Amino acid sequence: MAVDDVHNPLLAETPCGSLLLQLQKIWDEVGESDEERDKMLLQLEQECLNVYKRKVDQAAKSKAHLLQALADANREVNALLAALGEKSSVNIPDKTSGTIKACLAAIAPALEQLWMQKEERIKQFSDVQTQIQKICVEIAGSDKLTQSFKVDESDLSLKKLKEFHDHLQELQKEKSQRLDKVLECVNKLHDICGVLGIDLYSTLKDVHPSLIDGIGAQSKSISNDTLARLTKSVVSLEEVKKQRLRKHQDLAAQLIALWNLMDTSEEERRLFDHLTCNISSSVDDVTAPGALALYLIEQAEVEVERLDQLKASRMKEIAIKKQGDLEEIFARAHIEIDMKAAREKIVAMIESGNVEPSELLADMDAQIAKAKEEALSRKDILDKVDKWMSACEEESWLEDYNRDENRYNGSRGAHLNLKRAEKARILVSKIPGLVDTLVAKTRTWEEEHGMAFAYDGEPLLTMLDKYAVMRHDREEEKRRMRDQKKFNEQLNAEQEAMYGTKPSPLRPVSSSKKVLGPRVNAALNGGLNRRLSINQSGSRSVKRDNPRPVAPLNYVAISKMDPSFC
C-alpha cells in the first residue's frame, strides 16, 4: 500500500511527494524489500501525525488562552463599570461579533479608558477624604493625622463621591462656625483684657499657642478643648470685670461721700474722674482701655485711706456740719430743739474719744434721715399752716382797710386796694374751712404718730383753739357794734323829729366806746407771727413781737394770694 502511494504521480507535485520519490529511487537502487519500505513509510506517517497532533494541541491551548483573556477582559470591564457606578461613555464592542483576537483588540482601548477613569476617580476620592480627615483632626484637636486611610475601590460612583463632598461641606461649615466662634472669643478677650489692663498675649498663649500665631485665621485651633478653654477664659475675665467694676463703684461712692463731707475742691476731684465717671455704669458700658486696671483700684484705695485719716482729724468740723444740716431740717419743719445742747454733746463725745468717728457719723446720718422722714410727714400740714397765717395777715389788712373812712375816695392806688380787698374777703371767707381742715389733719397726724403736733414748740391744736376763741370774740364785738350803730341811728332820728335838727357829722353822738375788734385781731396775728414761718427761699424768718402795723390810708399792696386758696 505504501509502495502504491509512492508510485502515485500526484506526489511529485508537493515537497513531500518529491521527497518520497527520491526515497523511492534510493530504495530501488538499494533494493529494499516492500516490507521494509512499508515499515519506514508507516514510521514517517506516524511521525507526521505526532507533529500535527502537537500543533493542534498548541493551537487549542492558544485558543483557550485567548478565550480566558477575553473573559477576563470582559469581567474587568464589568467590574470597572460597576465600581464607577454609571454607564461609561467608552464604546464597549459586541462580545459575539468577530474572532477572538478581534474581540480582544476591540475591547483593549475601552478597558484602558476605564482604567484611566478609575485612577482619576480614586484620586478624587483620595483628595476629598484627605480634606475630611484633616478637618476631623482639627476638630478633634490632634496635631497630625492619626492613621492613614485607603480608598474603597469597590464603590467609586459619583453618588458616593457626592456623599463625601456633602460631608466635606458640612465639616467646612462647622469649621467656619468654630473659627468664627474662636475669633469672637479672641475679640472679647482682647476687649476685656484691654479694659482690665491684662496682657492678652499671655492669656491667649495659656489657652492655645496657635491663637497668637500671626500666620492667619485658618491656622488657629478650632478644637472642642480650645473652644471650651476660650469660653472659660471669657467667662472668668467677665466675672473679674464685674468684680472690679463693683470695687470701682464702691470706692467712687466712698470718695464722693468723703469729698462732700470735707468740701474737697473740684480740682482734687478731677484727679479721679476716671474712677467716678463709671459710678453708675453697667458692665457693658465700660469699654475704655485700662478703665478697670488694677493699679487704678490701688490708687483709689490709697486715696480713700488718706481721706479717712483726714476725716478723723476733721471729725469735729464734719460733725458740726452734719448737726447744722439736721438743725436746718428741723427749722424748715418748725420743730423746736435745743441746738446749743446738741452741739455741746457732739463736741464732748468727740473730745472724749469714747465713740468711733464712723459710728458717730453713721448715727448722725440716721438722725438726718429720720428728720427728713418726719419733715416729709409734716409737710402737708405745714403748707396749710402757711396758708392759714397768710390768710390771717390778709384778714388783719382787711380790718384796717374797712376802718379807713377815705378808702373809696379817688386817691392814687385806691382801685388797687379795692381789688385787694375783694380778694381778701374771698380769702377770709375760706378761713373757717381751712381751720377745720387743719384741725382734722392735725388730729389724724397725732393719732398716727402718738404725739402732739408742735409748731415751733407750741401745740398746733392749741394755736387753732386760741384763734377760734379770738375769732368768736371778734364776731361778737362786730355784732355789738352793729347793734350800737342801729341804736345811734334810731337816737338821731328821734332827735331830728323832736328838735328838727341833725347832729353834726363831724362829731358823732356817741364815741365813748372804742372799737376793739381790730385790736383783738392784731393781737392774735402778733402771736402767730412770733412763730417760725416758711418763706419762699426755705430759710428761717425773723421773729416779730409786735402786731402788724395798720396800713396808711393810701397804702397799696399787690395781693400774693391765689384765688383758688384753701
XYZ file of C-alpha atoms in Angstrom:
566
model
C 0.000 0.000 0.000
C 2.762 2.333 0.871
C 4.542 1.373 -2.291
C 1.490 2.160 -4.369
C 1.333 5.589 -2.807
C 4.914 6.167 -3.735
C 4.154 5.490 -7.334
C 1.241 7.981 -7.223
C 2.048 10.730 -9.811
C 0.335 13.389 -7.687
C 3.042 13.129 -5.030
C 5.640 14.663 -7.283
C 3.719 17.943 -7.213
C 4.336 18.544 -3.446
C 7.598 18.872 -1.496
C 6.731 15.753 0.477
C 5.923 13.894 -2.755
C 9.231 14.820 -4.335
C 10.984 13.625 -1.214
C 9.095 10.314 -1.332
C 10.040 9.901 -4.970
C 13.634 10.474 -4.108
C 13.300 7.934 -1.267
C 11.698 5.501 -3.722
C 14.632 5.820 -6.092
C 17.010 5.282 -3.256
C 15.085 2.203 -2.128
C 15.068 0.944 -5.709
C 18.748 1.440 -6.053
C 19.408 -0.173 -2.667
C 16.930 -2.916 -3.207
C 14.875 -2.576 -0.116
C 12.076 -5.032 0.316
C 8.475 -3.992 0.281
C 8.085 -4.862 3.955
C 10.907 -2.573 4.922
C 9.558 0.100 2.658
C 6.036 -0.182 4.273
C 7.536 -0.173 7.705
C 9.511 3.008 7.042
C 6.511 4.705 5.420
C 4.370 3.853 8.477
C 7.026 5.377 10.684
C 7.050 8.516 8.559
C 3.250 8.702 8.686
C 3.234 8.254 12.494
C 5.829 10.961 12.923
C 3.786 13.319 10.745
C 0.680 12.589 12.833
C 2.540 13.343 16.029
C 3.699 16.662 14.608
C 0.179 17.545 13.550
C -1.159 16.493 16.920
C 1.310 18.732 18.727
C 0.437 21.631 16.535
C -3.279 21.078 17.084
C -2.747 20.918 20.870
C -0.720 24.112 20.772
C -3.441 25.821 18.731
C -6.119 24.623 21.126
C -4.150 25.918 24.122
C -3.609 29.252 22.382
C -7.354 29.481 21.713
C -8.124 28.685 25.351
C -5.699 31.371 26.493
C -7.294 33.873 24.154
C -10.772 32.977 25.376
C -9.639 33.304 29.001
C -8.070 36.677 28.235
C -11.285 37.790 26.568
C -13.341 36.595 29.512
C -11.003 38.321 31.950
C -11.210 41.485 29.928
C -14.990 41.341 29.925
C -15.088 40.664 33.663
C -12.723 43.583 34.280
C -14.846 45.848 32.119
C -17.927 44.829 34.073
C -16.112 45.316 37.383
C -14.895 48.758 36.371
C -18.336 49.760 35.190
C -19.831 48.512 38.460
C -17.209 50.351 40.542
C -17.667 53.584 38.602
C -21.386 53.149 39.109
C -22.546 54.552 35.798
C -22.727 53.807 32.147
C -19.427 54.870 30.744
C -19.053 56.921 27.648
C -16.491 54.378 26.465
C -17.696 52.345 23.466
C -17.870 48.681 24.530
C -17.804 46.308 21.448
C -20.279 43.447 20.949
C -18.929 40.246 22.518
C -20.368 37.879 19.852
C -19.068 39.556 16.713
C -15.703 38.693 15.053
C -12.860 36.375 16.012
C -11.421 36.067 19.466
C -8.378 38.187 18.673
C -10.594 40.760 17.015
C -12.725 40.924 20.130
C -9.644 41.301 22.286
C -8.293 44.009 20.040
C -11.615 45.826 20.147
C -12.072 45.688 23.945
C -8.494 46.713 24.832
C -8.956 50.508 24.225
C -12.213 50.558 26.181
C -10.560 48.753 29.064
C -7.674 51.209 29.057
C -10.042 54.177 29.149
C -11.948 52.622 32.056
C -8.693 52.174 33.945
C -7.858 55.829 33.391
C -11.295 56.841 34.669
C -10.826 54.641 37.719
C -7.443 56.180 38.519
C -8.908 59.693 38.194
C -11.876 58.773 40.372
C -9.574 57.253 43.002
C -7.602 60.496 43.057
C -10.808 62.497 43.554
C -11.905 60.236 46.404
C -8.477 60.477 47.965
C -8.473 64.283 47.851
C -11.944 64.560 49.409
C -11.228 62.006 52.107
C -7.925 63.684 52.881
C -9.663 67.024 53.442
C -12.352 65.334 55.551
C -9.806 63.627 57.725
C -7.793 66.841 58.083
C -10.818 68.802 59.328
C -11.797 65.952 61.647
C -8.299 66.027 63.081
C -8.545 69.807 63.583
C -11.870 69.433 65.369
C -10.514 66.583 67.477
C -7.517 68.712 68.403
C -4.760 66.382 67.142
C -1.560 67.801 65.726
C -1.272 65.320 62.859
C -3.187 62.586 61.062
C -3.546 59.651 63.417
C -3.840 56.950 60.754
C -3.704 56.561 57.006
C -6.782 55.674 55.027
C -7.388 53.582 51.886
C -9.895 54.417 49.192
C -12.611 51.800 48.803
C -12.239 50.842 45.145
C -15.379 48.754 45.150
C -17.568 51.868 45.071
C -16.217 54.781 43.066
C -19.561 56.057 41.874
C -20.378 59.724 41.512
C -23.145 59.243 44.089
C -20.618 58.075 46.646
C -18.292 60.899 45.665
C -21.148 63.391 46.127
C -21.796 61.992 49.611
C -18.169 62.613 50.513
C -18.383 66.133 49.060
C -21.548 66.843 51.072
C -19.885 65.590 54.212
C -16.861 67.738 53.435
C -19.077 70.819 53.006
C -20.740 70.137 56.370
C -17.347 69.843 58.017
C -16.133 73.000 56.291
C -19.254 74.825 57.508
C -18.688 73.539 61.022
C -15.051 74.580 60.794
C -16.074 78.064 59.652
C -18.548 78.352 62.530
C -15.951 77.170 65.003
C -13.423 79.592 63.584
C -15.930 82.454 63.871
C -16.590 81.481 67.478
C -12.856 81.334 68.190
C -12.330 84.780 66.662
C -15.348 86.126 68.573
C -13.923 84.828 71.853
C -10.494 86.219 70.977
C -12.039 89.638 70.262
C -13.919 89.511 73.573
C -10.713 88.629 75.373
C -8.991 91.489 73.570
C -11.620 93.978 74.761
C -11.817 92.636 78.319
C -8.045 92.413 78.716
C -7.793 95.979 77.420
C -10.306 97.224 79.991
C -8.686 95.242 82.815
C -5.126 96.088 81.775
C -4.200 92.378 81.427
C -1.646 91.013 78.909
C -3.662 89.490 76.047
C -0.619 87.596 74.669
C -0.170 85.568 77.858
C -3.900 84.924 78.175
C -4.165 83.521 74.636
C -0.966 81.544 74.996
C -2.364 79.815 78.058
C -5.381 78.739 76.001
C -3.550 77.576 72.840
C -0.331 78.772 71.155
C -1.970 78.896 67.724
C -4.237 81.739 68.878
C -1.289 84.150 68.935
C 0.107 82.933 65.629
C 0.133 85.700 63.046
C 0.029 83.416 60.010
C -3.711 83.683 59.615
C -7.080 82.753 60.945
C -7.055 79.322 59.244
C -4.110 78.223 61.362
C -5.898 78.778 64.670
C -7.040 75.815 66.711
C -10.775 75.102 66.499
C -10.892 72.000 68.684
C -13.507 71.395 71.335
C -10.870 71.782 74.010
C -9.736 75.150 72.644
C -13.297 76.438 72.416
C -14.051 75.250 75.948
C -10.924 76.905 77.345
C -11.617 80.109 75.414
C -15.189 80.237 76.718
C -13.962 79.553 80.235
C -11.401 82.367 79.955
C -14.041 84.793 78.670
C -16.457 83.913 81.497
C -13.689 84.139 84.066
C -12.469 87.540 82.881
C -16.030 88.855 82.619
C -16.523 87.926 86.259
C -13.258 89.677 87.110
C -14.535 92.709 85.198
C -17.779 92.689 87.207
C -15.901 92.409 90.494
C -13.519 95.225 89.578
C -16.397 97.431 88.436
C -18.195 96.857 91.735
C -14.953 97.662 93.556
C -14.500 100.804 91.446
C -18.054 101.928 92.108
C -17.750 101.261 95.856
C -14.521 103.232 96.016
C -16.036 106.024 93.891
C -19.047 106.229 96.217
C -16.741 106.378 99.238
C -14.649 109.080 97.596
C -17.688 111.187 96.714
C -19.062 110.847 100.239
C -15.728 111.856 101.741
C -15.341 114.746 99.289
C -18.782 116.023 100.170
C -18.026 115.762 103.871
C -14.798 117.686 103.605
C -15.753 120.070 100.805
C -12.961 118.855 98.564
C -12.186 121.188 95.675
C -13.182 120.369 92.116
C -9.532 120.348 91.101
C -8.787 117.488 93.501
C -11.903 115.643 92.463
C -10.972 115.818 88.782
C -7.908 113.712 89.522
C -10.259 110.756 89.986
C -12.701 111.453 87.162
C -11.603 108.215 85.518
C -12.974 106.416 88.590
C -16.128 108.390 89.362
C -17.276 108.512 85.741
C -18.212 104.819 85.955
C -20.129 105.035 89.244
C -23.470 104.327 87.579
C -22.233 102.441 84.502
C -23.147 98.857 83.704
C -20.556 96.210 82.867
C -21.199 96.534 79.123
C -20.863 100.322 79.240
C -17.248 100.214 80.467
C -15.117 99.770 77.327
C -12.277 102.291 77.677
C -8.814 100.652 77.680
C -7.402 100.416 81.190
C -10.621 101.709 82.776
C -10.607 98.878 85.345
C -6.873 98.366 85.663
C -5.686 97.024 88.996
C -3.371 99.936 89.677
C -6.334 102.347 89.470
C -8.093 100.396 92.220
C -4.961 100.551 94.320
C -4.709 104.308 93.781
C -8.348 104.752 94.804
C -7.863 102.600 97.905
C -4.867 104.704 98.926
C -6.892 107.904 98.410
C -9.840 106.556 100.427
C -7.488 105.595 103.253
C -5.902 109.050 103.161
C -9.271 110.759 103.255
C -10.402 108.513 106.105
C -7.407 109.601 108.145
C -8.064 113.217 107.222
C -11.710 112.776 108.146
C -10.727 111.549 111.603
C -8.692 114.717 112.172
C -11.570 116.889 110.948
C -14.277 114.946 112.710
C -15.419 117.859 114.875
C -15.876 120.108 111.857
C -17.716 117.407 109.904
C -19.981 116.521 112.834
C -20.885 120.174 113.416
C -21.675 120.489 109.720
C -23.989 117.479 109.885
C -25.581 118.914 113.023
C -26.169 122.121 111.082
C -27.887 120.132 108.346
C -30.045 118.457 110.987
C -30.951 121.791 112.579
C -31.839 123.202 109.168
C -34.228 120.308 108.551
C -35.874 120.844 111.949
C -36.114 124.587 111.331
C -37.812 124.042 107.986
C -40.216 121.624 109.666
C -40.797 124.097 112.589
C -39.621 121.508 115.115
C -38.069 123.125 118.166
C -34.849 121.580 119.531
C -32.101 122.624 121.919
C -29.390 123.399 119.368
C -26.776 124.511 121.849
C -27.062 121.392 123.990
C -26.888 119.121 120.932
C -23.711 120.786 119.670
C -22.092 120.641 123.118
C -22.931 116.944 123.372
C -21.329 116.213 119.985
C -18.166 118.118 120.840
C -17.920 116.351 124.194
C -18.281 112.907 122.574
C -15.570 113.656 120.006
C -13.144 115.079 122.536
C -13.670 112.176 124.949
C -12.692 109.646 122.267
C -15.284 107.163 123.567
C -17.034 106.911 120.231
C -15.751 105.831 116.841
C -15.899 108.654 114.268
C -17.560 106.412 111.720
C -20.212 105.334 114.244
C -20.904 108.935 115.205
C -21.309 109.999 111.581
C -23.478 106.981 110.847
C -25.684 107.842 113.814
C -25.987 111.444 112.649
C -26.818 110.277 109.126
C -29.554 108.122 110.634
C -30.868 111.129 112.580
C -30.864 113.226 109.411
C -32.740 110.520 107.515
C -35.288 110.243 110.350
C -35.652 114.037 110.487
C -36.272 114.176 106.735
C -38.893 111.477 107.059
C -40.624 113.360 109.891
C -40.427 116.636 107.971
C -41.999 114.938 104.980
C -44.862 113.676 107.141
C -45.455 117.271 108.419
C -45.219 118.953 105.022
C -48.921 118.821 104.149
C -49.957 120.322 107.492
C -47.220 122.969 107.366
C -48.373 124.056 103.912
C -51.881 124.514 105.322
C -50.467 126.461 108.302
C -48.650 128.820 105.934
C -51.864 129.419 104.021
C -53.747 129.989 107.271
C -51.200 132.535 108.550
C -51.195 134.318 105.205
C -54.978 134.461 105.352
C -54.787 135.908 108.863
C -52.468 138.652 107.621
C -54.912 139.445 104.840
C -57.739 139.441 107.382
C -55.844 141.990 109.511
C -55.220 144.175 106.477
C -58.897 143.960 105.532
C -59.928 145.106 109.019
C -57.619 148.102 108.747
C -58.922 148.829 105.269
C -62.548 148.660 106.362
C -61.880 151.171 109.191
C -60.478 153.659 106.692
C -63.257 156.187 106.009
C -61.422 157.509 102.925
C -60.999 154.134 101.216
C -63.453 154.999 98.443
C -62.016 158.384 97.509
C -60.234 158.957 94.260
C -56.728 158.930 95.695
C -53.924 157.272 93.763
C -53.884 153.463 94.121
C -57.378 153.282 95.624
C -58.567 150.921 92.858
C -55.701 148.521 93.627
C -56.622 148.443 97.316
C -60.217 147.833 96.298
C -59.208 144.804 94.209
C -57.087 143.502 97.032
C -59.994 143.924 99.455
C -62.228 141.888 97.161
C -59.688 139.060 97.055
C -59.102 139.335 100.788
C -62.820 138.955 101.525
C -62.911 135.767 99.443
C -59.804 134.507 101.242
C -61.148 135.368 104.704
C -64.381 133.566 103.935
C -62.376 130.366 103.458
C -60.540 130.613 106.800
C -63.115 128.590 108.805
C -62.935 125.706 106.326
C -59.140 125.921 106.316
C -59.063 125.812 110.131
C -61.395 122.818 110.181
C -59.166 121.021 107.647
C -56.089 121.826 109.721
C -57.706 120.506 112.867
C -58.734 117.269 111.151
C -55.327 116.698 109.555
C -53.510 117.530 112.787
C -55.608 115.112 114.819
C -55.068 112.384 112.245
C -51.323 113.009 112.319
C -51.253 112.902 116.132
C -53.177 109.625 116.149
C -50.768 108.063 113.658
C -47.620 109.264 115.448
C -48.840 109.108 119.035
C -47.637 112.603 119.871
C -48.761 116.233 119.703
C -48.069 118.233 116.552
C -45.980 121.171 117.768
C -45.323 124.261 115.700
C -42.149 125.987 116.977
C -42.675 124.352 120.365
C -46.397 125.112 120.777
C -49.105 122.541 120.011
C -50.826 123.464 116.784
C -54.269 122.477 118.082
C -53.808 124.915 120.955
C -52.957 127.669 118.495
C -56.038 126.821 116.455
C -58.236 126.767 119.539
C -56.951 130.206 120.599
C -57.638 131.512 117.128
C -61.166 130.100 117.181
C -61.864 131.787 120.546
C -60.472 135.113 119.334
C -62.441 134.874 116.106
C -65.607 134.197 118.089
C -64.918 137.183 120.346
C -64.326 139.342 117.345
C -67.593 138.284 115.750
C -69.410 139.101 118.977
C -67.747 142.520 119.024
C -68.800 143.126 115.432
C -72.379 142.188 116.310
C -72.320 144.533 119.307
C -71.009 147.343 117.114
C -73.815 146.785 114.588
C -76.371 146.962 117.407
C -74.731 150.151 118.716
C -74.856 151.630 115.209
C -78.575 150.895 114.927
C -79.160 152.439 118.337
C -77.274 155.600 117.322
C -79.195 155.861 114.081
C -82.509 155.483 115.976
C -81.448 158.087 118.519
C -80.507 160.527 115.748
C -83.847 160.012 114.126
C -85.705 160.731 117.367
C -83.682 163.921 117.970
C -84.385 165.119 114.483
C -88.086 164.524 114.948
C -88.080 166.279 118.325
C -85.834 169.263 117.599
C -85.779 169.342 113.817
C -82.012 169.389 113.594
C -79.321 166.823 112.829
C -76.258 166.284 114.906
C -73.052 167.488 113.380
C -71.439 164.808 111.182
C -68.064 165.951 112.426
C -68.885 164.842 115.938
C -70.658 161.555 116.377
C -73.297 161.410 119.031
C -71.665 158.632 120.951
C -67.981 157.864 120.785
C -67.491 156.710 124.310
C -66.923 153.111 123.106
C -63.658 152.329 121.315
C -63.671 149.678 118.617
C -61.873 146.616 119.921
C -62.332 144.176 117.053
C -59.262 145.111 115.011
C -57.071 145.190 118.124
C -58.077 141.666 119.081
C -57.304 140.503 115.556
C -53.944 142.314 115.595
C -53.061 140.752 118.914
C -53.819 137.297 117.509
C -51.801 137.891 114.407
C -48.981 139.262 116.527
C -48.941 136.000 118.484
C -48.925 133.902 115.286
C -46.213 135.971 113.705
C -43.926 135.116 116.574
C -43.706 131.565 115.124
C -41.206 130.498 112.544
C -42.692 130.523 109.085
C -41.505 129.046 105.828
C -40.698 131.698 103.246
C -40.093 131.112 99.579
C -36.370 130.503 99.987
C -36.919 127.996 102.804
C -34.818 129.901 105.389
C -35.873 130.926 108.893
C -37.697 134.250 109.140
C -37.123 136.925 111.790
C -39.452 136.682 114.831
C -41.846 139.552 115.374
C -43.010 140.567 118.859
C -45.369 143.368 117.783
C -48.560 143.134 115.769
C -48.565 144.146 112.161
C -48.915 147.978 111.851
C -52.012 149.463 110.328
C -51.642 150.362 106.687
C -51.679 154.096 105.801
C -54.659 155.488 104.032
C -53.062 155.423 100.582
C -51.194 152.127 101.111
C -51.109 149.958 98.022
C -50.206 146.267 98.174
C -50.460 143.687 95.405
C -52.123 140.559 96.660
C -49.941 137.482 96.893
C -52.887 135.192 97.421
C -54.027 132.563 94.955
C -57.736 132.958 94.138
C -58.011 129.160 94.455
C -56.617 129.300 98.009
C -57.635 126.754 100.652
